[in-house]
Coordinates of C-alpha atoms in Angstrom, one line a residue:
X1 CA -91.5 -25.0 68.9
X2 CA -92.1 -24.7 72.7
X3 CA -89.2 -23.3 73.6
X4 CA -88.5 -19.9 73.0
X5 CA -85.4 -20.2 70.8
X6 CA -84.3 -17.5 68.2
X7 CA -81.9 -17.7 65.2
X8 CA -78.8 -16.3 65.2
X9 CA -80.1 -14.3 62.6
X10 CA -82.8 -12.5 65.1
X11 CA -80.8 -12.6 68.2
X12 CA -78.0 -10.9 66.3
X13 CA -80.4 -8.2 65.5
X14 CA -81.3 -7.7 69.6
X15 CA -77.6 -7.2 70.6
X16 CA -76.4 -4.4 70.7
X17 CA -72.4 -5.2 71.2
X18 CA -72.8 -6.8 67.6
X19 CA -70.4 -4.7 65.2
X20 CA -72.4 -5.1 61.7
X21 CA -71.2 -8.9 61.5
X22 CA -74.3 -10.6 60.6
X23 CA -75.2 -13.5 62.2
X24 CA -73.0 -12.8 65.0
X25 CA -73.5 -13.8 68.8
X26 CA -71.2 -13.7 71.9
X27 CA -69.9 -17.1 72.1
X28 CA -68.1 -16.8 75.5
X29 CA -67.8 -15.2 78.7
X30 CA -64.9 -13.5 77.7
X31 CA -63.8 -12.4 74.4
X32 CA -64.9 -14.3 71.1
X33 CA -68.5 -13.4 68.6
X34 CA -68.1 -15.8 66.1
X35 CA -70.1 -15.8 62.8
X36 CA -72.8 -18.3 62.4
X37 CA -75.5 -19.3 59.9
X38 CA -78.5 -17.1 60.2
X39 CA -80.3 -20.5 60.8
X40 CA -78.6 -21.6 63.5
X41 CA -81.1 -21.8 66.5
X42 CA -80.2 -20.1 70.3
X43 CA -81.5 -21.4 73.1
X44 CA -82.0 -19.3 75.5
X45 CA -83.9 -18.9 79.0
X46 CA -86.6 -16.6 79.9
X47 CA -85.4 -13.5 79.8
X48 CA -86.0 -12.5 83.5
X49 CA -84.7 -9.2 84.8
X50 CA -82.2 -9.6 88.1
X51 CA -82.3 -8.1 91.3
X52 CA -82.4 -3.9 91.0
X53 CA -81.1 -3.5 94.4
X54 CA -79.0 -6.7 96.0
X55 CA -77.6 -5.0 99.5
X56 CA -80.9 -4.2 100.3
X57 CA -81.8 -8.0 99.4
X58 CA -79.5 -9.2 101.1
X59 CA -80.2 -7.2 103.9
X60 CA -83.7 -8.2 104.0
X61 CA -82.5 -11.5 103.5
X62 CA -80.4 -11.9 106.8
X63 CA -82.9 -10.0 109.0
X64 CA -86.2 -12.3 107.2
X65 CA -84.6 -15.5 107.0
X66 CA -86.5 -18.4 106.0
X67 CA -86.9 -20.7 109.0
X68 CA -84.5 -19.3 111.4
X69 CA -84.3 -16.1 113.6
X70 CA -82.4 -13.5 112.2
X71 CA -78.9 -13.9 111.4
X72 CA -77.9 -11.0 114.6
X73 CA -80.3 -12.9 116.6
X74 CA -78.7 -16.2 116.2
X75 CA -75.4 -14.1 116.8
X76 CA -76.2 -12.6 120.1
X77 CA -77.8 -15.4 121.5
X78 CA -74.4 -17.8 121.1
X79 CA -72.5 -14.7 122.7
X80 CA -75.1 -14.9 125.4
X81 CA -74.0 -18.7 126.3
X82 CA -70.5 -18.1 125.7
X83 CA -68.7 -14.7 125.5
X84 CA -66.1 -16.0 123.7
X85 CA -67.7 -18.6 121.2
X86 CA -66.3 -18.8 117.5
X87 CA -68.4 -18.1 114.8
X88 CA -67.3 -19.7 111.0
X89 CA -68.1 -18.0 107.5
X90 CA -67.7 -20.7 105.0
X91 CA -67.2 -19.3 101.2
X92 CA -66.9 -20.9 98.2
X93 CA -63.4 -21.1 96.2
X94 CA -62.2 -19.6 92.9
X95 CA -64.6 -22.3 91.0
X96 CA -67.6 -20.6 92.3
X97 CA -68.5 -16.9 90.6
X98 CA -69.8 -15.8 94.0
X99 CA -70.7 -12.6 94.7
X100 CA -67.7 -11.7 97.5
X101 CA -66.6 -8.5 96.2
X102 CA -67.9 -5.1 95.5
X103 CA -71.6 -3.6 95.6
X104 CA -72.9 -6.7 95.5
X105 CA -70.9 -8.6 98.3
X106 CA -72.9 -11.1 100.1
X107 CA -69.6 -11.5 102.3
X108 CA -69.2 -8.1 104.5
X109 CA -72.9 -8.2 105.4
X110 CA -72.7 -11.5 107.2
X111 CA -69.2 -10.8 108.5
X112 CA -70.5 -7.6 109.7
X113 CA -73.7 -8.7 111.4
X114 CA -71.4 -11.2 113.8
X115 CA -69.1 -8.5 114.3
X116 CA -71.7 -6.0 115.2
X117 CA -73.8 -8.4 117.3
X118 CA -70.5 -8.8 119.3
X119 CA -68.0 -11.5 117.9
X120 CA -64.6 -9.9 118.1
X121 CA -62.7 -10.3 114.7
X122 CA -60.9 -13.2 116.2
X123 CA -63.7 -15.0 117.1
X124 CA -64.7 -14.7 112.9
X125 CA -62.9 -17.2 110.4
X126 CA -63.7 -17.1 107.1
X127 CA -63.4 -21.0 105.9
X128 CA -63.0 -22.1 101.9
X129 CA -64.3 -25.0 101.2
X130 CA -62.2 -26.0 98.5
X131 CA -63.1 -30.2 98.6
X132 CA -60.7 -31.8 97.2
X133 CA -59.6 -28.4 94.9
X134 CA -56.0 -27.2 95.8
X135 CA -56.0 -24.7 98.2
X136 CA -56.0 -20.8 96.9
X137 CA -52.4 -18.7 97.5
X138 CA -52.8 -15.3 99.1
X139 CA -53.2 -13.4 95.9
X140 CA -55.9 -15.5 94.9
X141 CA -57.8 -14.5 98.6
X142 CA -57.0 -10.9 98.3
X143 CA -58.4 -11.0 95.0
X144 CA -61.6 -13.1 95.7
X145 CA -62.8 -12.3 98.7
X146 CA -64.1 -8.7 100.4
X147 CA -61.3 -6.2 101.0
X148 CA -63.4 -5.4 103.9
X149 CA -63.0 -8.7 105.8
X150 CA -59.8 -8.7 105.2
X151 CA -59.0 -4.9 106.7
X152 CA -60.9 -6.0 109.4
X153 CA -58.5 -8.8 110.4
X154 CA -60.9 -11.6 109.9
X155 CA -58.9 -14.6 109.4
X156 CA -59.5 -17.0 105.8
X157 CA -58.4 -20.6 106.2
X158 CA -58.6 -23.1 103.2
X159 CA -60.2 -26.4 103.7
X160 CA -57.8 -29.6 103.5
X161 CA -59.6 -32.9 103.2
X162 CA -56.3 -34.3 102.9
X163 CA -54.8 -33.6 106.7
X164 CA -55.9 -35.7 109.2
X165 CA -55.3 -33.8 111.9
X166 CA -57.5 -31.1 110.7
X167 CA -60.3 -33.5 110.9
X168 CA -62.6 -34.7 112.9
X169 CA -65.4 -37.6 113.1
X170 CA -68.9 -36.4 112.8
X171 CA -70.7 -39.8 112.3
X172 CA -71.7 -42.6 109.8
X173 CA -73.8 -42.9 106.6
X174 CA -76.6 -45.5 106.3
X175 CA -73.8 -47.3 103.9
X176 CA -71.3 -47.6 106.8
X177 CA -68.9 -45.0 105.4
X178 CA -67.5 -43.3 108.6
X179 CA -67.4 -39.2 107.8
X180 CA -64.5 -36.9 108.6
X181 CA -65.4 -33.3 108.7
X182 CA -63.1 -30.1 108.8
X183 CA -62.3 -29.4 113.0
X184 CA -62.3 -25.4 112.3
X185 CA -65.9 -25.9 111.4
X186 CA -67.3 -28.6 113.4
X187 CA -65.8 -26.7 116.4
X188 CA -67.3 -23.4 115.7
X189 CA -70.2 -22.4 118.0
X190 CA -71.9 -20.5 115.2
X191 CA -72.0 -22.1 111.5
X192 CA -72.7 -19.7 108.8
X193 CA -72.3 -21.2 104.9
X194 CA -72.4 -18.8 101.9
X195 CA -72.4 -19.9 98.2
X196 CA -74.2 -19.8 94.5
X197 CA -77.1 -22.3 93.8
X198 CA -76.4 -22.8 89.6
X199 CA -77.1 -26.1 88.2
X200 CA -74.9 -28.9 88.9
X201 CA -74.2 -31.8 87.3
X202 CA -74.4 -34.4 89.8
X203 CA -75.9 -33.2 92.3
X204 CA -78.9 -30.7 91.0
X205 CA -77.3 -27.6 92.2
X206 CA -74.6 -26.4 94.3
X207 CA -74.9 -24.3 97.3
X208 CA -76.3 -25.2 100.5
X209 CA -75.2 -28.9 101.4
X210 CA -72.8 -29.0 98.7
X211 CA -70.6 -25.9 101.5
X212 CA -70.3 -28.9 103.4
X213 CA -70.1 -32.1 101.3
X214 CA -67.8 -32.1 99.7
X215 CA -66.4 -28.9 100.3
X216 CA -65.4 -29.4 104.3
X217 CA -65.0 -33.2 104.3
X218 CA -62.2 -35.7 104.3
X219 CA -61.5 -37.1 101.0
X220 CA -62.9 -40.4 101.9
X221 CA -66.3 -38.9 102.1
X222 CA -65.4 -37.3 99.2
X223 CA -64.7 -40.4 97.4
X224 CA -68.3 -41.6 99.0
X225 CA -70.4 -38.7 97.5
X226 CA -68.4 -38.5 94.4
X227 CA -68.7 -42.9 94.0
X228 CA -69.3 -44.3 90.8
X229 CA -72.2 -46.3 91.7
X230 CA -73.9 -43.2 93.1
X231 CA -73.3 -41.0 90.0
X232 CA -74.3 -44.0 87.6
X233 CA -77.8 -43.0 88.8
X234 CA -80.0 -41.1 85.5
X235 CA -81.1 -38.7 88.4
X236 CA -77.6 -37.6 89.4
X237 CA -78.0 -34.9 86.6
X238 CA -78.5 -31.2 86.3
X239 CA -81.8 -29.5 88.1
X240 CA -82.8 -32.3 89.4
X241 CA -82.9 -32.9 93.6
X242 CA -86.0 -35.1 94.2
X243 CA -84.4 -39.2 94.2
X244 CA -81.1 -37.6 93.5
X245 CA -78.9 -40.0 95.6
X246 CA -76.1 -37.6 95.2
X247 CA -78.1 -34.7 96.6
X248 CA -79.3 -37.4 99.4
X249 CA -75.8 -38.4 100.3
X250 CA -75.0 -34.5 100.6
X251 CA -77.8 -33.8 102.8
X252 CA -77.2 -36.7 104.9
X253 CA -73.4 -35.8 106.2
X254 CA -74.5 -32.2 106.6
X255 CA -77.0 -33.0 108.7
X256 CA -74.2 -34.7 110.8
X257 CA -72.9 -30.8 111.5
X258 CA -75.4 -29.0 110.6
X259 CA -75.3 -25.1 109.8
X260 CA -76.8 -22.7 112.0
X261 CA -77.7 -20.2 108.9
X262 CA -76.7 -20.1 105.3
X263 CA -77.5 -17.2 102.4
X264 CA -76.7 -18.2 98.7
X265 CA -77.7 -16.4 95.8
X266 CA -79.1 -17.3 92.3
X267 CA -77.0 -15.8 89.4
X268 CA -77.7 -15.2 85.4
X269 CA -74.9 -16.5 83.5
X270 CA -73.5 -12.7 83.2
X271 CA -73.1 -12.6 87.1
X272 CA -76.4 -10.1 87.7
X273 CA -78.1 -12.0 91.4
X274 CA -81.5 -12.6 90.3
X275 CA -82.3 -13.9 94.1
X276 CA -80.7 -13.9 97.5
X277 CA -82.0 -16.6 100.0
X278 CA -80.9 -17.1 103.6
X279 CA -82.6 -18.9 106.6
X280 CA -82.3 -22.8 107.6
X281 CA -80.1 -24.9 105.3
X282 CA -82.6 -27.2 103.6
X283 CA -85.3 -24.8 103.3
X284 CA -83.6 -21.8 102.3
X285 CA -81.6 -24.4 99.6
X286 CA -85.0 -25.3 98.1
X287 CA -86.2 -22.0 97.2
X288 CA -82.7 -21.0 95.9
X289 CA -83.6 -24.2 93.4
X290 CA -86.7 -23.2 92.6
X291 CA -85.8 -19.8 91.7
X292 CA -83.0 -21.2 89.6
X293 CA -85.3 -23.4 87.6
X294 CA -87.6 -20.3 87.0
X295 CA -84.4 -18.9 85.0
X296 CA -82.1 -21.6 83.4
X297 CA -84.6 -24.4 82.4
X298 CA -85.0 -24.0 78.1
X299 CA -87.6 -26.4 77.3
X300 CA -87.0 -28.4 73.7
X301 CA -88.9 -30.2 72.0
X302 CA -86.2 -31.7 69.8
X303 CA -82.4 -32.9 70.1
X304 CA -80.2 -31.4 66.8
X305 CA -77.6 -32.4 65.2
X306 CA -74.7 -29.9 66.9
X307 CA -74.4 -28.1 69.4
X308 CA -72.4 -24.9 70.1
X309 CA -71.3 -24.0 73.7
X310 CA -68.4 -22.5 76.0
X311 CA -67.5 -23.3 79.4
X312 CA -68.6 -19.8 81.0
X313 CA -67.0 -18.8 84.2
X314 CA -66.8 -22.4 85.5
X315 CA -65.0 -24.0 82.9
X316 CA -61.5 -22.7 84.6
X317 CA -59.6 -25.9 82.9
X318 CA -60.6 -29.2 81.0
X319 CA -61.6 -30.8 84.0
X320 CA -64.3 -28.2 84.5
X321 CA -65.1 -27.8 81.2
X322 CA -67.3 -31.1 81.6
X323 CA -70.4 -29.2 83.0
X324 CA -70.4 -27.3 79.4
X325 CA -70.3 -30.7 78.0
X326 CA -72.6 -32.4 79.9
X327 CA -75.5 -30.1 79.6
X328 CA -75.0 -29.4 75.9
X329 CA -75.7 -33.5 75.9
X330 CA -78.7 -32.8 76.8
X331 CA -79.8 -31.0 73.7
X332 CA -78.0 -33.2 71.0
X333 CA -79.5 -36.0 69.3
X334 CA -77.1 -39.5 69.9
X335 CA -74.3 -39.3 67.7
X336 CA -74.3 -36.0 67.0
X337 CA -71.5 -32.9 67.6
X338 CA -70.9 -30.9 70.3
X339 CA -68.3 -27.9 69.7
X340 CA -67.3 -26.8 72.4
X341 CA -64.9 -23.6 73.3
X342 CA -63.3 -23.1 76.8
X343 CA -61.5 -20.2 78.9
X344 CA -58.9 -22.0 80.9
X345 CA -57.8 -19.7 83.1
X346 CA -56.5 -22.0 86.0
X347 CA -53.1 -22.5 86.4
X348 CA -53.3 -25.7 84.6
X349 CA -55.4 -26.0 81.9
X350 CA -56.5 -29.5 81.9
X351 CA -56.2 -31.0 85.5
X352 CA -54.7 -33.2 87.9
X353 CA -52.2 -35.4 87.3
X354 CA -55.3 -38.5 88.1
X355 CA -57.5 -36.5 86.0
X356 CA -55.2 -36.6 82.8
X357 CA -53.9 -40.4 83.6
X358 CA -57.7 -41.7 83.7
X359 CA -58.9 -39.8 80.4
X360 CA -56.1 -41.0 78.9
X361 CA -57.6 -44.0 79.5
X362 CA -60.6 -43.2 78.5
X363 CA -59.6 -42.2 75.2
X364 CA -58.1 -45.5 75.2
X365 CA -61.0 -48.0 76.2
X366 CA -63.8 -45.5 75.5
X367 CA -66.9 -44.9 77.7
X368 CA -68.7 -47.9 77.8
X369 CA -65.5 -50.1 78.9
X370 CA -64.6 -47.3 81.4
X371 CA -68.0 -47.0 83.0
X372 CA -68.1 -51.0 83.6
X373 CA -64.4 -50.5 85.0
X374 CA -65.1 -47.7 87.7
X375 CA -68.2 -49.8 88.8
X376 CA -66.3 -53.2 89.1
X377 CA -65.8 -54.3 92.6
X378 CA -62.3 -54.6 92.0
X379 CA -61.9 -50.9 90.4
X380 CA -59.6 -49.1 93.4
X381 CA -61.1 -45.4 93.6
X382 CA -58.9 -42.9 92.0
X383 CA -59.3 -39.2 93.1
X384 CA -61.1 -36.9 90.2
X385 CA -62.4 -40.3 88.7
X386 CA -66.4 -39.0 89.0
X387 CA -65.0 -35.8 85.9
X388 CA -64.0 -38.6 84.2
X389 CA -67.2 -40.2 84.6
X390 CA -68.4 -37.3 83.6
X391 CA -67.4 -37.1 80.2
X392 CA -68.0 -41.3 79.8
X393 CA -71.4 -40.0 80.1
X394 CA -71.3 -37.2 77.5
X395 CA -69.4 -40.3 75.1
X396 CA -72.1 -43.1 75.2
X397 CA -74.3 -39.9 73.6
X398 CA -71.9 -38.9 71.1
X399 CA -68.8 -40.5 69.9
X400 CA -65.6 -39.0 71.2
X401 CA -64.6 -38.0 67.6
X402 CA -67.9 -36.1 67.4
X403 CA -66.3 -33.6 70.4
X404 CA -64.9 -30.2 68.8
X405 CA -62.8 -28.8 72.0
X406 CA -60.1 -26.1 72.2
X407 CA -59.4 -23.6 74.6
X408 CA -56.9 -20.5 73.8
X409 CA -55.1 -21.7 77.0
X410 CA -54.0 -25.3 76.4
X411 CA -51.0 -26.4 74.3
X412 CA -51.4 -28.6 71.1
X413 CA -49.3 -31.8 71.9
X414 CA -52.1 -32.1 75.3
X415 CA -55.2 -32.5 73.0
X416 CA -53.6 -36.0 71.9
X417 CA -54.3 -37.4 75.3
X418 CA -57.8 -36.6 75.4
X419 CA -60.6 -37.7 74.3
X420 CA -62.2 -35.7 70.8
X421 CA -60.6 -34.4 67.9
X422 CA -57.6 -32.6 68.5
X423 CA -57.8 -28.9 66.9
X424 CA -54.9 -29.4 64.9
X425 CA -56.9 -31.8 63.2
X426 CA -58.9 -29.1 60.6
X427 CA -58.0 -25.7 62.3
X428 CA -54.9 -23.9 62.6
X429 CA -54.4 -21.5 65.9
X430 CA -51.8 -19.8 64.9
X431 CA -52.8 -18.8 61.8
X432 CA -56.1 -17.9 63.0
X433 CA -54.6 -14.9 64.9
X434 CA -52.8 -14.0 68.0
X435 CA -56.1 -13.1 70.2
X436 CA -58.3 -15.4 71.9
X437 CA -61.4 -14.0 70.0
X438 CA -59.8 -14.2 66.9
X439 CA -58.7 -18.3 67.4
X440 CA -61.8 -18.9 69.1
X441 CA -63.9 -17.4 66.6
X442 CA -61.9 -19.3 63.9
X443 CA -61.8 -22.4 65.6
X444 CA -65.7 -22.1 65.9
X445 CA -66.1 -22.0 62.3
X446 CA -63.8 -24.3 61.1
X447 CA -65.8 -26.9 63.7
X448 CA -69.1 -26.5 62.3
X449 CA -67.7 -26.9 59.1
X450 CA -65.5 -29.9 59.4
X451 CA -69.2 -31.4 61.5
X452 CA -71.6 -30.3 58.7
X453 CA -69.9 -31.5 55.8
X454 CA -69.5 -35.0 57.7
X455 CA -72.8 -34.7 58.6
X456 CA -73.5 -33.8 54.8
X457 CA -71.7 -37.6 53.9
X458 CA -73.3 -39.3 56.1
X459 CA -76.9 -38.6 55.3
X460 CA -77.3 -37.9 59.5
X461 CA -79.3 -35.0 60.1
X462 CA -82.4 -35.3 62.2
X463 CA -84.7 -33.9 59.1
X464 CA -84.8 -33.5 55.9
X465 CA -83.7 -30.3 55.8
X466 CA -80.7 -29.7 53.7
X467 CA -78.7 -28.2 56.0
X468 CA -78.2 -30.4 60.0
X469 CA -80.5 -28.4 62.8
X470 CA -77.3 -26.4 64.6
X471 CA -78.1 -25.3 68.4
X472 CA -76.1 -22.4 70.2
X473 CA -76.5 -22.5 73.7
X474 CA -75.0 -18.5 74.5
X475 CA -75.1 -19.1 78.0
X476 CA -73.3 -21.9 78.2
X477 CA -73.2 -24.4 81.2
X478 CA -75.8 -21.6 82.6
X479 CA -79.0 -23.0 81.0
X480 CA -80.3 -26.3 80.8
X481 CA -81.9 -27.8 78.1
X482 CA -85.0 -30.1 79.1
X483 CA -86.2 -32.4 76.3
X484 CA -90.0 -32.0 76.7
X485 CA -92.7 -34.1 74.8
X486 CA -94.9 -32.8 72.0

C-alpha cells in the first residue's frame, strides 16, 4: 500500500499509554481505547514533529511577516496618522482549538505588540467571530482567551450577524448579493485576524478569509457563502482551495475589508503548533495550507468497508460532528459503514432548533430528495441548512442505516430524529458502564460487530478476504484521506 498505514496490532505496540490491552488504540480526544482486531488498519499522517519553541515562532513570525512590514511597524505607522486610531484583534470562538492560552498563546504577543507600539488598551478590541454561532457568556471568554488581555483591560466583543445595527455595507459580490460586515471591525484603523488553518470541509481550510466570511458578516452573506448551489460543487471539499467556489466567495468579501495583518497556526490533531504564519492575508493563508497538507493528507490507495472515527476537538455537538463524517467518507467504499463516536461537550448536544427540524427531514426524504429540495428555486434558505447538506453528502456514499453514531452526551429518545441507527438499536449505555470510556469503548465494539456480521450476510466486502477491510482513522476529523490511483 502507498500509504503508510499500520494495524492496530503494530500501532498498539508503539503507544505507550496502552495498558496490556492488545489491539488497543486511543479512539478519542478525550477518554475511550477501545479494543479492535489486530487487522484493523490505521491511517495515519506523516509523523512530523511540531514546533520545539512556538513564542519564539511566533515572535519571528510577527517581526518576518510574509508580505507585510512587521506587525509593530504597521502599528506605529497608524498611530503616526492618527493618535487615537483603533486597532481590532479578531479570534476565533470556542469551535476553534486555537492556541489563546498559556505558553503557546498566539493572543498576548499580538495584543502586546499594539500596546507597546502605542495603542492604549482602549484603543485594542478583541473581536470573536462567532458567524452565525451563538455568542460565548463571560465564563466561556475568561476561559478561552489570554488572562493576560484580559488583566490588561482589553475589551472582547462577540460578533452578531444577526443585529443590524451592528452592521455595516462593505460592497457587492459578482452575483449581486450586497455584503454586510461587522461595524467594530470595518471601522477599526488597524485589522489584525488570528485563527487555525485545519482542513475544512467546504471551504479547504479555515483561517485567514474564513476570520471574516463568515465569521464577521451578516447572515445574509452568510446564507451566500454557506448557499446550496455553491457547496453542491465536488471541489467545495476538504484540502482543496484551487476552483473552490467556496474559498472564492470567502476571498472575495474579505477583500471588500480587507485585513491589515493576520497570524494563524497549523496544529496536529493533539494541539502541538507544527507552524505559525503571519504577514498579508492571502499569502500568509497559502503557506499555512501548504504546511497543513505536508501533515494531515494520508494517501490510499483503496476505500474499505468501515470506518472508525471520532469527532476530535471540533465535534462540540451533532452538528459539528459532520466534519468527522465527511472526511471518513472519503475513505469508505459506497455503501459501506462509518462508526462514528463523538464528545458533545456544547451546551446542546445536537444543534439548533433549524439544524434538528431539517435532519429530521432528512431522515425522512433521505439525501438524494433533500439535495434536489435545497437546490430548487423555490427552496426558502433555512439557517444551518449547508450541515445538513453536509451529511446528505456523507448519505448518497453510504446509506443512513450504515451510520454507527453516539456520543456519551446525547440522550436516547434524540437519536430517533436523526439520521443512522440509533444506539439503542444493538448497544446498551447503560449497561456498558457509567464512564464515557467505558460506553464509548463498548459502543465501539458492539458497532463493528453489528457492521461485520451484516457485512458477513451480505457477501459485501471489497475482497475476498474473509473478514471486511476495517479502517481507524485515530486522528479523527484531523487527517484526510486522499484516494490515490495505483
Amino acid at each position: 500500500m502507498r500509504h503508510e498505514a499500520r494495524t492496530t496490532g503494530e500501532a498498539a505496540r508503539d503507544a505507550a499509554n496502552v495498558k496490556g490491552m492488545k489491539g488497543a488504540m486511543p479512539l478519542t480526544t478525550f477518554t475511550a481505547h477501545p479494543v479492535l482486531p489486530d487487522d484493523v488498519v490505521v491511517l495515519e499522517p506523516p509523523r512530523i514533529p511540531p514546533l520545539r519553541d512556538v513564542p519564539a515562532a511566533v515572535a519571528r513570525a510577527l517581526e518576518e511577516p510574509v508580505d507585510a512590514p512587521p506587525l509593530a511597524v504597521l502599528a506605529r505607522g497608524k498611530l503616526a496618522e492618527n493618535a487615537e486610531a483603533r486597532a481590532v484583534v479578531v479570534v476565533s470562538d470556542s469551535t476553534r482549538p486555537v492556541p489563546y492560552r498559556g505558553r503557546d498563546s498566539i493572543l498576548w504577543p499580538v495584543v502586546k505588540c499594539l500596546l507597546d507600539a502605542g495603542f492604549s488598551a482602549a484603543q485594542v478590541k478583541v473581536l470573536v467571530a462567532t458567524g452565525t454561532h451563538r455568542r460565548l457568556n463571560e465564563a466561556e471568554i475568561a476561559h478561552l482567551y489570554d488572562r493576560r488581555v484580559l488583566a490588561a483591560g482589553i475589551e472582547v466583543h462577540c460578533h452578531d450577524a444577526f443585529d443590524q445595527a451592528g452592521l455595516v455595507a462593505v460592497g457587492r459580490t459578482e452575483a449581486g448579493v450586497d455584503v454586510m460586515m461587522d461595524r467594530g471591525y470595518v471601522e477599526a484603523d488597524l485589522r489584525v485576524l488570528t485563527g487555525l488553518v485545519e482542513s475544512h470541509l467546504m471551504a479547504g481550510a479555515s483561517g485567514g478569509r474564513k476570520s471574516i466570511c463568515p465569521g464577521l458578516v451578516g447572515v445574509n452573506s452568510v446564507r451566500d457563502f454557506h448557499g446550496a448551489r455553491v457547496l453542491a460543487d465536488p471541489l467545495a471539499c476538504d484540502l482543496v482551495t484551487d476552483g473552490n467556489p467556496c474559498h472564492d466567495l470567502a476571498l472575495e468579501i474579505a477583500h471588500m475589508a480587507p485585513a491589515d495583518f493576520i497570524i494563524n497556526v497549523t496544529c496536529r490533531e493533539d494541539g502541538a503548533v507544527m507552524g505559525v504564519f503571519a504577514g498579508a492575508m492571502e499569502e500568509a493563508h497559502a503557506r499555512a495550507v501548504a504546511d497543513l497538507r505536508r501533515f494531515v493528507s494520508v494517501p490510499i490507495d483503496e476505500r474499505y468497508d468501515v470506518v472508525i472515527t471520532h469527532g476530535g476537538k471540533v465535534g462540540v455537538n451533532h452538528y459539528q460532528a459532520a466534519k468527522a463524517a465527511a472526511v471518513a467518507a472519503t475513505a469508505v467504499k459506497p455503501g459501506g459503514y462509518i462508526i462514528l463516536a463523538a464528545d458533545t461537550v456544547d451546551p446542546d448536544p445536537v444543534g439548533s432548533a433549524a439544524y434538528r427540524s431539517l435532519m429530521g427531514l432528512l431522515r425522512e426524504i433521505g439525501a438524494d430528495a433533500f439535495t434536489r429540495l435545497i437546490l430548487s428555486p423555490d427552496w426558502t434558505f433555512v439557517h444551518d441548512q449547508w450541515q445538513v447538506q453536509m451529511w446528505a453528502r456523507v448519505f448518497a456514499q453510504i446509506p443512513p442505516e450504515h451510520l454507527f453514531y453516539f456520543s456519551p452526551q446525547t440522550a436516547a429518545y434524540e437519536y430517533d430524529r436523526l439520521p443512522g441507527r440509533p444506539p439503542g438499536a444493538f448497544f446498551s449505555a447503560h449497561r456498558a458502564g457509567t464512564h464515557a470510556e467505558e460506553q464509548v469503548t463498548g459502543f465501539v465494539a458492539a458497532a463493528l460487530r453489528a457492521a461485520t456480521a451484516e457485512i458477513a450476510r451480505t457477501g459485501a466486502a471489497t475482497s475476498e478476504l474473509p473478514r471486511p477491510r476495517v479502517a481507524f482513522l485515530p486522528a479523527g476529523p484531523y487527517a484526510i484521506p486522499t484516494l490515490v490511483s495505483t
